[in-house]
């Protein structure tokens, strides 16, 4: 039987609860930093508004299949090692909370960096960096191949990293 690091789990769980509370209660009231104008490239104020755009960006059946393969690999990995879920969800929620603050930017790189960085931090305290790097690389590679080869569009991840990640799982 594997021994779990209880301090890492405590930190992860407390962080997850705090992020869920912030995302649920506070994130809809957040305005862009410094009161700046919202970017014309980011018209969606919430995930529900965004999701129709997400489906439009993933309309080719072969692109959908590649995304489903990548998502299936992630799901199987999460089932085999549930520690990975808490690392990824902490990262996604961190990026998700940052989205309203960063809507003035014409890209999603800072939001994506924050989400990936937080995921990395949690994977590090749980000693799962290599697994998440491999799973994340496969998921991204399959998604980008689908967008470049079949959709011939720019991946939604470049503008909406957190929403795109959540959208792929909802699309599943």
JSON list of N, CA and C in Angstrom, two decimals, residues 62-137:
[
{"chain": "A", "resi": 62, "resn": "UNK", "atom": "N", "xyz": [-12.72, 14.81, -36.94]},
{"chain": "A", "resi": 62, "resn": "UNK", "atom": "CA", "xyz": [-11.39, 14.27, -36.62]},
{"chain": "A", "resi": 62, "resn": "UNK", "atom": "C", "xyz": [-10.74, 15.07, -35.48]},
{"chain": "A", "resi": 63, "resn": "UNK", "atom": "N", "xyz": [-10.96, 16.36, -35.45]},
{"chain": "A", "resi": 63, "resn": "UNK", "atom": "CA", "xyz": [-10.46, 17.18, -34.34]},
{"chain": "A", "resi": 63, "resn": "UNK", "atom": "C", "xyz": [-11.13, 16.74, -33.04]},
{"chain": "A", "resi": 64, "resn": "UNK", "atom": "N", "xyz": [-12.43, 16.53, -33.09]},
{"chain": "A", "resi": 64, "resn": "UNK", "atom": "CA", "xyz": [-13.16, 16.08, -31.91]},
{"chain": "A", "resi": 64, "resn": "UNK", "atom": "C", "xyz": [-12.61, 14.74, -31.41]},
{"chain": "A", "resi": 65, "resn": "UNK", "atom": "N", "xyz": [-12.32, 13.84, -32.34]},
{"chain": "A", "resi": 65, "resn": "UNK", "atom": "CA", "xyz": [-11.78, 12.53, -31.95]},
{"chain": "A", "resi": 65, "resn": "UNK", "atom": "C", "xyz": [-10.42, 12.67, -31.27]},
{"chain": "A", "resi": 66, "resn": "UNK", "atom": "N", "xyz": [-9.56, 13.52, -31.82]},
{"chain": "A", "resi": 66, "resn": "UNK", "atom": "CA", "xyz": [-8.25, 13.73, -31.19]},
{"chain": "A", "resi": 66, "resn": "UNK", "atom": "C", "xyz": [-8.40, 14.32, -29.78]},
{"chain": "A", "resi": 67, "resn": "UNK", "atom": "N", "xyz": [-9.32, 15.26, -29.62]},
{"chain": "A", "resi": 67, "resn": "UNK", "atom": "CA", "xyz": [-9.57, 15.82, -28.30]},
{"chain": "A", "resi": 67, "resn": "UNK", "atom": "C", "xyz": [-10.12, 14.76, -27.34]},
{"chain": "A", "resi": 68, "resn": "UNK", "atom": "N", "xyz": [-11.00, 13.91, -27.84]},
{"chain": "A", "resi": 68, "resn": "UNK", "atom": "CA", "xyz": [-11.57, 12.86, -27.00]},
{"chain": "A", "resi": 68, "resn": "UNK", "atom": "C", "xyz": [-10.49, 11.85, -26.60]},
{"chain": "A", "resi": 69, "resn": "UNK", "atom": "N", "xyz": [-9.59, 11.52, -27.50]},
{"chain": "A", "resi": 69, "resn": "UNK", "atom": "CA", "xyz": [-8.48, 10.61, -27.16]},
{"chain": "A", "resi": 69, "resn": "UNK", "atom": "C", "xyz": [-7.63, 11.23, -26.06]},
{"chain": "A", "resi": 70, "resn": "UNK", "atom": "N", "xyz": [-7.26, 12.50, -26.21]},
{"chain": "A", "resi": 70, "resn": "UNK", "atom": "CA", "xyz": [-6.46, 13.18, -25.20]},
{"chain": "A", "resi": 70, "resn": "UNK", "atom": "C", "xyz": [-7.16, 13.25, -23.86]},
{"chain": "A", "resi": 71, "resn": "UNK", "atom": "N", "xyz": [-8.45, 13.56, -23.88]},
{"chain": "A", "resi": 71, "resn": "UNK", "atom": "CA", "xyz": [-9.23, 13.64, -22.65]},
{"chain": "A", "resi": 71, "resn": "UNK", "atom": "C", "xyz": [-9.38, 12.26, -22.01]},
{"chain": "A", "resi": 72, "resn": "UNK", "atom": "N", "xyz": [-9.55, 11.24, -22.83]},
{"chain": "A", "resi": 72, "resn": "UNK", "atom": "CA", "xyz": [-9.66, 9.87, -22.30]},
{"chain": "A", "resi": 72, "resn": "UNK", "atom": "C", "xyz": [-8.37, 9.46, -21.61]},
{"chain": "A", "resi": 73, "resn": "UNK", "atom": "N", "xyz": [-7.25, 9.79, -22.20]},
{"chain": "A", "resi": 73, "resn": "UNK", "atom": "CA", "xyz": [-5.95, 9.48, -21.57]},
{"chain": "A", "resi": 73, "resn": "UNK", "atom": "C", "xyz": [-5.86, 10.17, -20.21]},
{"chain": "A", "resi": 74, "resn": "UNK", "atom": "N", "xyz": [-6.30, 11.43, -20.15]},
{"chain": "A", "resi": 74, "resn": "UNK", "atom": "CA", "xyz": [-6.28, 12.15, -18.88]},
{"chain": "A", "resi": 74, "resn": "UNK", "atom": "C", "xyz": [-7.22, 11.49, -17.87]},
{"chain": "A", "resi": 75, "resn": "UNK", "atom": "N", "xyz": [-8.44, 11.16, -18.30]},
{"chain": "A", "resi": 75, "resn": "UNK", "atom": "CA", "xyz": [-9.39, 10.51, -17.39]},
{"chain": "A", "resi": 75, "resn": "UNK", "atom": "C", "xyz": [-8.84, 9.20, -16.84]},
{"chain": "A", "resi": 76, "resn": "UNK", "atom": "N", "xyz": [-8.28, 8.39, -17.71]},
{"chain": "A", "resi": 76, "resn": "UNK", "atom": "CA", "xyz": [-7.70, 7.11, -17.26]},
{"chain": "A", "resi": 76, "resn": "UNK", "atom": "C", "xyz": [-6.58, 7.37, -16.26]},
{"chain": "A", "resi": 77, "resn": "UNK", "atom": "N", "xyz": [-5.75, 8.36, -16.55]},
{"chain": "A", "resi": 77, "resn": "UNK", "atom": "CA", "xyz": [-4.66, 8.70, -15.64]},
{"chain": "A", "resi": 77, "resn": "UNK", "atom": "C", "xyz": [-5.19, 9.15, -14.28]},
{"chain": "A", "resi": 78, "resn": "UNK", "atom": "N", "xyz": [-6.29, 9.94, -14.30]},
{"chain": "A", "resi": 78, "resn": "UNK", "atom": "CA", "xyz": [-6.88, 10.42, -13.05]},
{"chain": "A", "resi": 78, "resn": "UNK", "atom": "C", "xyz": [-7.46, 9.26, -12.24]},
{"chain": "A", "resi": 79, "resn": "UNK", "atom": "N", "xyz": [-8.04, 8.29, -12.93]},
{"chain": "A", "resi": 79, "resn": "UNK", "atom": "CA", "xyz": [-8.60, 7.12, -12.24]},
{"chain": "A", "resi": 79, "resn": "UNK", "atom": "C", "xyz": [-7.47, 6.29, -11.62]},
{"chain": "A", "resi": 80, "resn": "UNK", "atom": "N", "xyz": [-6.39, 6.11, -12.37]},
{"chain": "A", "resi": 80, "resn": "UNK", "atom": "CA", "xyz": [-5.26, 5.32, -11.87]},
{"chain": "A", "resi": 80, "resn": "UNK", "atom": "C", "xyz": [-4.49, 6.03, -10.77]},
{"chain": "A", "resi": 81, "resn": "UNK", "atom": "N", "xyz": [-4.49, 7.36, -10.80]},
{"chain": "A", "resi": 81, "resn": "UNK", "atom": "CA", "xyz": [-3.76, 8.13, -9.78]},
{"chain": "A", "resi": 81, "resn": "UNK", "atom": "C", "xyz": [-4.55, 9.41, -9.46]},
{"chain": "A", "resi": 82, "resn": "UNK", "atom": "N", "xyz": [-5.49, 9.32, -8.52]},
{"chain": "A", "resi": 82, "resn": "UNK", "atom": "CA", "xyz": [-6.34, 10.47, -8.18]},
{"chain": "A", "resi": 82, "resn": "UNK", "atom": "C", "xyz": [-5.58, 11.71, -7.70]},
{"chain": "A", "resi": 83, "resn": "UNK", "atom": "N", "xyz": [-4.35, 11.55, -7.29]},
{"chain": "A", "resi": 83, "resn": "UNK", "atom": "CA", "xyz": [-3.55, 12.71, -6.88]},
{"chain": "A", "resi": 83, "resn": "UNK", "atom": "C", "xyz": [-3.42, 13.69, -8.03]},
{"chain": "A", "resi": 84, "resn": "UNK", "atom": "N", "xyz": [-3.41, 13.19, -9.25]},
{"chain": "A", "resi": 84, "resn": "UNK", "atom": "CA", "xyz": [-3.27, 14.06, -10.42]},
{"chain": "A", "resi": 84, "resn": "UNK", "atom": "C", "xyz": [-4.45, 15.02, -10.54]},
{"chain": "A", "resi": 85, "resn": "UNK", "atom": "N", "xyz": [-5.63, 14.56, -10.14]},
{"chain": "A", "resi": 85, "resn": "UNK", "atom": "CA", "xyz": [-6.83, 15.40, -10.25]},
{"chain": "A", "resi": 85, "resn": "UNK", "atom": "C", "xyz": [-6.68, 16.65, -9.41]},
{"chain": "A", "resi": 86, "resn": "UNK", "atom": "N", "xyz": [-6.26, 16.49, -8.18]},
{"chain": "A", "resi": 86, "resn": "UNK", "atom": "CA", "xyz": [-6.19, 17.65, -7.29]},
{"chain": "A", "resi": 86, "resn": "UNK", "atom": "C", "xyz": [-5.15, 18.65, -7.78]},
{"chain": "A", "resi": 87, "resn": "UNK", "atom": "N", "xyz": [-4.07, 18.16, -8.38]},
{"chain": "A", "resi": 87, "resn": "UNK", "atom": "CA", "xyz": [-3.06, 19.06, -8.95]},
{"chain": "A", "resi": 87, "resn": "UNK", "atom": "C", "xyz": [-3.65, 19.87, -10.11]},
{"chain": "A", "resi": 88, "resn": "UNK", "atom": "N", "xyz": [-4.33, 19.18, -11.01]},
{"chain": "A", "resi": 88, "resn": "UNK", "atom": "CA", "xyz": [-4.88, 19.82, -12.21]},
{"chain": "A", "resi": 88, "resn": "UNK", "atom": "C", "xyz": [-6.03, 20.77, -11.85]},
{"chain": "A", "resi": 89, "resn": "UNK", "atom": "N", "xyz": [-6.91, 20.36, -10.97]},
{"chain": "A", "resi": 89, "resn": "UNK", "atom": "CA", "xyz": [-8.06, 21.20, -10.63]},
{"chain": "A", "resi": 89, "resn": "UNK", "atom": "C", "xyz": [-7.61, 22.47, -9.91]},
{"chain": "A", "resi": 90, "resn": "UNK", "atom": "N", "xyz": [-6.61, 22.38, -9.05]},
{"chain": "A", "resi": 90, "resn": "UNK", "atom": "CA", "xyz": [-6.07, 23.60, -8.43]},
{"chain": "A", "resi": 90, "resn": "UNK", "atom": "C", "xyz": [-5.53, 24.55, -9.49]},
{"chain": "A", "resi": 91, "resn": "UNK", "atom": "N", "xyz": [-4.86, 24.01, -10.49]},
{"chain": "A", "resi": 91, "resn": "UNK", "atom": "CA", "xyz": [-4.33, 24.84, -11.57]},
{"chain": "A", "resi": 91, "resn": "UNK", "atom": "C", "xyz": [-5.43, 25.46, -12.42]},
{"chain": "A", "resi": 92, "resn": "UNK", "atom": "N", "xyz": [-6.42, 24.65, -12.80]},
{"chain": "A", "resi": 92, "resn": "UNK", "atom": "CA", "xyz": [-7.52, 25.16, -13.62]},
{"chain": "A", "resi": 92, "resn": "UNK", "atom": "C", "xyz": [-8.28, 26.26, -12.89]},
{"chain": "A", "resi": 93, "resn": "UNK", "atom": "N", "xyz": [-8.59, 26.02, -11.63]},
{"chain": "A", "resi": 93, "resn": "UNK", "atom": "CA", "xyz": [-9.32, 27.04, -10.86]},
{"chain": "A", "resi": 93, "resn": "UNK", "atom": "C", "xyz": [-8.52, 28.32, -10.70]},
{"chain": "A", "resi": 94, "resn": "UNK", "atom": "N", "xyz": [-7.23, 28.21, -10.55]},
{"chain": "A", "resi": 94, "resn": "UNK", "atom": "CA", "xyz": [-6.39, 29.42, -10.44]},
{"chain": "A", "resi": 94, "resn": "UNK", "atom": "C", "xyz": [-6.47, 30.24, -11.72]},
{"chain": "A", "resi": 95, "resn": "UNK", "atom": "N", "xyz": [-6.36, 29.58, -12.86]},
{"chain": "A", "resi": 95, "resn": "UNK", "atom": "CA", "xyz": [-6.49, 30.28, -14.14]},
{"chain": "A", "resi": 95, "resn": "UNK", "atom": "C", "xyz": [-7.89, 30.83, -14.35]},
{"chain": "A", "resi": 96, "resn": "UNK", "atom": "N", "xyz": [-8.88, 30.04, -13.97]},
{"chain": "A", "resi": 96, "resn": "UNK", "atom": "CA", "xyz": [-10.28, 30.42, -14.12]},
{"chain": "A", "resi": 96, "resn": "UNK", "atom": "C", "xyz": [-10.58, 31.70, -13.34]},
{"chain": "A", "resi": 97, "resn": "UNK", "atom": "N", "xyz": [-10.05, 31.79, -12.15]},
{"chain": "A", "resi": 97, "resn": "UNK", "atom": "CA", "xyz": [-10.25, 32.99, -11.32]},
{"chain": "A", "resi": 97, "resn": "UNK", "atom": "C", "xyz": [-9.53, 34.19, -11.92]},
{"chain": "A", "resi": 98, "resn": "UNK", "atom": "N", "xyz": [-8.41, 33.96, -12.58]},
{"chain": "A", "resi": 98, "resn": "UNK", "atom": "CA", "xyz": [-7.64, 35.06, -13.17]},
{"chain": "A", "resi": 98, "resn": "UNK", "atom": "C", "xyz": [-8.27, 35.60, -14.46]},
{"chain": "A", "resi": 99, "resn": "UNK", "atom": "N", "xyz": [-9.08, 34.78, -15.13]},
{"chain": "A", "resi": 99, "resn": "UNK", "atom": "CA", "xyz": [-9.64, 35.19, -16.42]},
{"chain": "A", "resi": 99, "resn": "UNK", "atom": "C", "xyz": [-10.31, 36.57, -16.38]},
{"chain": "A", "resi": 100, "resn": "UNK", "atom": "N", "xyz": [-11.24, 36.82, -15.45]},
{"chain": "A", "resi": 100, "resn": "UNK", "atom": "CA", "xyz": [-11.88, 38.14, -15.46]},
{"chain": "A", "resi": 100, "resn": "UNK", "atom": "C", "xyz": [-10.89, 39.30, -15.24]},
{"chain": "A", "resi": 101, "resn": "UNK", "atom": "N", "xyz": [-9.87, 39.06, -14.45]},
{"chain": "A", "resi": 101, "resn": "UNK", "atom": "CA", "xyz": [-8.86, 40.10, -14.19]},
{"chain": "A", "resi": 101, "resn": "UNK", "atom": "C", "xyz": [-8.04, 40.42, -15.44]},
{"chain": "A", "resi": 102, "resn": "UNK", "atom": "N", "xyz": [-7.89, 39.44, -16.31]},
{"chain": "A", "resi": 102, "resn": "UNK", "atom": "CA", "xyz": [-7.00, 39.57, -17.47]},
{"chain": "A", "resi": 102, "resn": "UNK", "atom": "C", "xyz": [-7.75, 39.73, -18.79]},
{"chain": "A", "resi": 103, "resn": "UNK", "atom": "N", "xyz": [-9.03, 40.02, -18.73]},
{"chain": "A", "resi": 103, "resn": "UNK", "atom": "CA", "xyz": [-9.82, 40.14, -19.98]},
{"chain": "A", "resi": 103, "resn": "UNK", "atom": "C", "xyz": [-9.38, 41.32, -20.84]},
{"chain": "A", "resi": 104, "resn": "UNK", "atom": "N", "xyz": [-8.60, 42.22, -20.31]},
{"chain": "A", "resi": 104, "resn": "UNK", "atom": "CA", "xyz": [-8.12, 43.35, -21.11]},
{"chain": "A", "resi": 104, "resn": "UNK", "atom": "C", "xyz": [-7.02, 42.91, -22.07]},
{"chain": "A", "resi": 105, "resn": "UNK", "atom": "N", "xyz": [-6.40, 41.76, -21.83]},
{"chain": "A", "resi": 105, "resn": "UNK", "atom": "CA", "xyz": [-5.32, 41.29, -22.69]},
{"chain": "A", "resi": 105, "resn": "UNK", "atom": "C", "xyz": [-5.89, 40.64, -23.94]},
{"chain": "A", "resi": 106, "resn": "UNK", "atom": "N", "xyz": [-5.19, 40.80, -25.05]},
{"chain": "A", "resi": 106, "resn": "UNK", "atom": "CA", "xyz": [-5.62, 40.22, -26.33]},
{"chain": "A", "resi": 106, "resn": "UNK", "atom": "C", "xyz": [-5.21, 38.75, -26.48]},
{"chain": "A", "resi": 107, "resn": "UNK", "atom": "N", "xyz": [-4.74, 38.16, -25.43]},
{"chain": "A", "resi": 107, "resn": "UNK", "atom": "CA", "xyz": [-4.30, 36.76, -25.43]},
{"chain": "A", "resi": 107, "resn": "UNK", "atom": "C", "xyz": [-4.57, 36.16, -24.06]},
{"chain": "A", "resi": 108, "resn": "UNK", "atom": "N", "xyz": [-4.34, 34.87, -23.91]},
{"chain": "A", "resi": 108, "resn": "UNK", "atom": "CA", "xyz": [-4.55, 34.20, -22.63]},
{"chain": "A", "resi": 108, "resn": "UNK", "atom": "C", "xyz": [-3.28, 33.64, -22.04]},
{"chain": "A", "resi": 109, "resn": "UNK", "atom": "N", "xyz": [-2.14, 34.15, -22.47]},
{"chain": "A", "resi": 109, "resn": "UNK", "atom": "CA", "xyz": [-0.87, 33.54, -22.06]},
{"chain": "A", "resi": 109, "resn": "UNK", "atom": "C", "xyz": [-0.60, 33.66, -20.56]},
{"chain": "A", "resi": 110, "resn": "UNK", "atom": "N", "xyz": [-0.91, 34.79, -19.95]},
{"chain": "A", "resi": 110, "resn": "UNK", "atom": "CA", "xyz": [-0.66, 34.95, -18.52]},
{"chain": "A", "resi": 110, "resn": "UNK", "atom": "C", "xyz": [-1.60, 34.05, -17.72]},
{"chain": "A", "resi": 111, "resn": "UNK", "atom": "N", "xyz": [-2.86, 34.01, -18.12]},
{"chain": "A", "resi": 111, "resn": "UNK", "atom": "CA", "xyz": [-3.82, 33.11, -17.46]},
{"chain": "A", "resi": 111, "resn": "UNK", "atom": "C", "xyz": [-3.35, 31.66, -17.59]},
{"chain": "A", "resi": 112, "resn": "UNK", "atom": "N", "xyz": [-2.93, 31.27, -18.79]},
{"chain": "A", "resi": 112, "resn": "UNK", "atom": "CA", "xyz": [-2.44, 29.91, -19.02]},
{"chain": "A", "resi": 112, "resn": "UNK", "atom": "C", "xyz": [-1.21, 29.61, -18.20]},
{"chain": "A", "resi": 113, "resn": "UNK", "atom": "N", "xyz": [-0.29, 30.58, -18.14]},
{"chain": "A", "resi": 113, "resn": "UNK", "atom": "CA", "xyz": [0.94, 30.40, -17.35]},
{"chain": "A", "resi": 113, "resn": "UNK", "atom": "C", "xyz": [0.60, 30.20, -15.88]},
{"chain": "A", "resi": 114, "resn": "UNK", "atom": "N", "xyz": [-0.32, 31.01, -15.36]},
{"chain": "A", "resi": 114, "resn": "UNK", "atom": "CA", "xyz": [-0.71, 30.89, -13.94]},
{"chain": "A", "resi": 114, "resn": "UNK", "atom": "C", "xyz": [-1.30, 29.52, -13.68]},
{"chain": "A", "resi": 115, "resn": "UNK", "atom": "N", "xyz": [-2.22, 29.07, -14.53]},
{"chain": "A", "resi": 115, "resn": "UNK", "atom": "CA", "xyz": [-2.83, 27.75, -14.36]},
{"chain": "A", "resi": 115, "resn": "UNK", "atom": "C", "xyz": [-1.81, 26.62, -14.43]},
{"chain": "A", "resi": 116, "resn": "UNK", "atom": "N", "xyz": [-0.93, 26.70, -15.40]},
{"chain": "A", "resi": 116, "resn": "UNK", "atom": "CA", "xyz": [0.10, 25.66, -15.55]},
{"chain": "A", "resi": 116, "resn": "UNK", "atom": "C", "xyz": [1.09, 25.71, -14.39]},
{"chain": "A", "resi": 117, "resn": "UNK", "atom": "N", "xyz": [1.48, 26.91, -13.97]},
{"chain": "A", "resi": 117, "resn": "UNK", "atom": "CA", "xyz": [2.42, 27.06, -12.86]},
{"chain": "A", "resi": 117, "resn": "UNK", "atom": "C", "xyz": [1.84, 26.49, -11.56]},
{"chain": "A", "resi": 118, "resn": "UNK", "atom": "N", "xyz": [0.57, 26.81, -11.27]},
{"chain": "A", "resi": 118, "resn": "UNK", "atom": "CA", "xyz": [-0.07, 26.28, -10.05]},
{"chain": "A", "resi": 118, "resn": "UNK", "atom": "C", "xyz": [-0.17, 24.76, -10.14]},
{"chain": "A", "resi": 119, "resn": "UNK", "atom": "N", "xyz": [-0.53, 24.25, -11.31]},
{"chain": "A", "resi": 119, "resn": "UNK", "atom": "CA", "xyz": [-0.57, 22.79, -11.50]},
{"chain": "A", "resi": 119, "resn": "UNK", "atom": "C", "xyz": [0.80, 22.19, -11.22]},
{"chain": "A", "resi": 120, "resn": "UNK", "atom": "N", "xyz": [1.84, 22.84, -11.74]},
{"chain": "A", "resi": 120, "resn": "UNK", "atom": "CA", "xyz": [3.20, 22.37, -11.51]},
{"chain": "A", "resi": 120, "resn": "UNK", "atom": "C", "xyz": [3.55, 22.38, -10.02]},
{"chain": "A", "resi": 121, "resn": "UNK", "atom": "N", "xyz": [3.20, 23.46, -9.32]},
{"chain": "A", "resi": 121, "resn": "UNK", "atom": "CA", "xyz": [3.51, 23.54, -7.88]},
{"chain": "A", "resi": 121, "resn": "UNK", "atom": "C", "xyz": [2.86, 22.38, -7.11]},
{"chain": "A", "resi": 122, "resn": "UNK", "atom": "N", "xyz": [1.59, 22.12, -7.42]},
{"chain": "A", "resi": 122, "resn": "UNK", "atom": "CA", "xyz": [0.92, 21.02, -6.72]},
{"chain": "A", "resi": 122, "resn": "UNK", "atom": "C", "xyz": [1.47, 19.67, -7.15]},
{"chain": "A", "resi": 123, "resn": "UNK", "atom": "N", "xyz": [1.83, 19.53, -8.41]},
{"chain": "A", "resi": 123, "resn": "UNK", "atom": "CA", "xyz": [2.42, 18.26, -8.84]},
{"chain": "A", "resi": 123, "resn": "UNK", "atom": "C", "xyz": [3.77, 18.06, -8.17]},
{"chain": "A", "resi": 124, "resn": "UNK", "atom": "N", "xyz": [4.43, 19.14, -7.89]},
{"chain": "A", "resi": 124, "resn": "UNK", "atom": "CA", "xyz": [5.74, 19.05, -7.21]},
{"chain": "A", "resi": 124, "resn": "UNK", "atom": "C", "xyz": [5.58, 18.61, -5.75]},
{"chain": "A", "resi": 125, "resn": "UNK", "atom": "N", "xyz": [4.60, 19.19, -5.04]},
{"chain": "A", "resi": 125, "resn": "UNK", "atom": "CA", "xyz": [4.45, 18.78, -3.64]},
{"chain": "A", "resi": 125, "resn": "UNK", "atom": "C", "xyz": [3.93, 17.34, -3.53]},
{"chain": "A", "resi": 126, "resn": "UNK", "atom": "N", "xyz": [3.27, 16.86, -4.58]},
{"chain": "A", "resi": 126, "resn": "UNK", "atom": "CA", "xyz": [2.80, 15.47, -4.60]},
{"chain": "A", "resi": 126, "resn": "UNK", "atom": "C", "xyz": [3.77, 14.54, -5.34]},
{"chain": "A", "resi": 127, "resn": "UNK", "atom": "N", "xyz": [4.86, 15.12, -5.85]},
{"chain": "A", "resi": 127, "resn": "UNK", "atom": "CA", "xyz": [5.87, 14.36, -6.60]},
{"chain": "A", "resi": 127, "resn": "UNK", "atom": "C", "xyz": [5.29, 13.65, -7.83]},
{"chain": "A", "resi": 128, "resn": "UNK", "atom": "N", "xyz": [4.53, 14.42, -8.62]},
{"chain": "A", "resi": 128, "resn": "UNK", "atom": "CA", "xyz": [3.87, 13.89, -9.82]},
{"chain": "A", "resi": 128, "resn": "UNK", "atom": "C", "xyz": [4.22, 14.69, -11.07]},
{"chain": "A", "resi": 129, "resn": "UNK", "atom": "N", "xyz": [5.34, 15.45, -11.03]},
{"chain": "A", "resi": 129, "resn": "UNK", "atom": "CA", "xyz": [5.67, 16.33, -12.16]},
{"chain": "A", "resi": 129, "resn": "UNK", "atom": "C", "xyz": [5.83, 15.57, -13.46]},
{"chain": "A", "resi": 130, "resn": "UNK", "atom": "N", "xyz": [6.54, 14.46, -13.45]},
{"chain": "A", "resi": 130, "resn": "UNK", "atom": "CA", "xyz": [6.80, 13.72, -14.69]},
{"chain": "A", "resi": 130, "resn": "UNK", "atom": "C", "xyz": [5.50, 13.19, -15.29]},
{"chain": "A", "resi": 131, "resn": "UNK", "atom": "N", "xyz": [4.65, 12.61, -14.45]},
{"chain": "A", "resi": 131, "resn": "UNK", "atom": "CA", "xyz": [3.38, 12.08, -14.95]},
{"chain": "A", "resi": 131, "resn": "UNK", "atom": "C", "xyz": [2.54, 13.18, -15.58]},
{"chain": "A", "resi": 132, "resn": "UNK", "atom": "N", "xyz": [2.42, 14.31, -14.88]},
{"chain": "A", "resi": 132, "resn": "UNK", "atom": "CA", "xyz": [1.59, 15.40, -15.42]},
{"chain": "A", "resi": 132, "resn": "UNK", "atom": "C", "xyz": [2.21, 16.00, -16.67]},
{"chain": "A", "resi": 133, "resn": "UNK", "atom": "N", "xyz": [3.52, 16.06, -16.73]},
{"chain": "A", "resi": 133, "resn": "UNK", "atom": "CA", "xyz": [4.17, 16.59, -17.92]},
{"chain": "A", "resi": 133, "resn": "UNK", "atom": "C", "xyz": [3.87, 15.69, -19.13]},
{"chain": "A", "resi": 134, "resn": "UNK", "atom": "N", "xyz": [3.96, 14.39, -18.93]},
{"chain": "A", "resi": 134, "resn": "UNK", "atom": "CA", "xyz": [3.68, 13.45, -20.03]},
{"chain": "A", "resi": 134, "resn": "UNK", "atom": "C", "xyz": [2.21, 13.52, -20.45]},
{"chain": "A", "resi": 135, "resn": "UNK", "atom": "N", "xyz": [1.31, 13.47, -19.48]},
{"chain": "A", "resi": 135, "resn": "UNK", "atom": "CA", "xyz": [-0.13, 13.51, -19.79]},
{"chain": "A", "resi": 135, "resn": "UNK", "atom": "C", "xyz": [-0.50, 14.83, -20.44]},
{"chain": "A", "resi": 136, "resn": "UNK", "atom": "N", "xyz": [-0.02, 15.94, -19.88]},
{"chain": "A", "resi": 136, "resn": "UNK", "atom": "CA", "xyz": [-0.31, 17.26, -20.44]},
{"chain": "A", "resi": 136, "resn": "UNK", "atom": "C", "xyz": [0.23, 17.42, -21.84]},
{"chain": "A", "resi": 137, "resn": "UNK", "atom": "N", "xyz": [1.43, 16.91, -22.07]},
{"chain": "A", "resi": 137, "resn": "UNK", "atom": "CA", "xyz": [2.05, 17.01, -23.41]},
{"chain": "A", "resi": 137, "resn": "UNK", "atom": "C", "xyz": [1.24, 16.24, -24.45]}
]
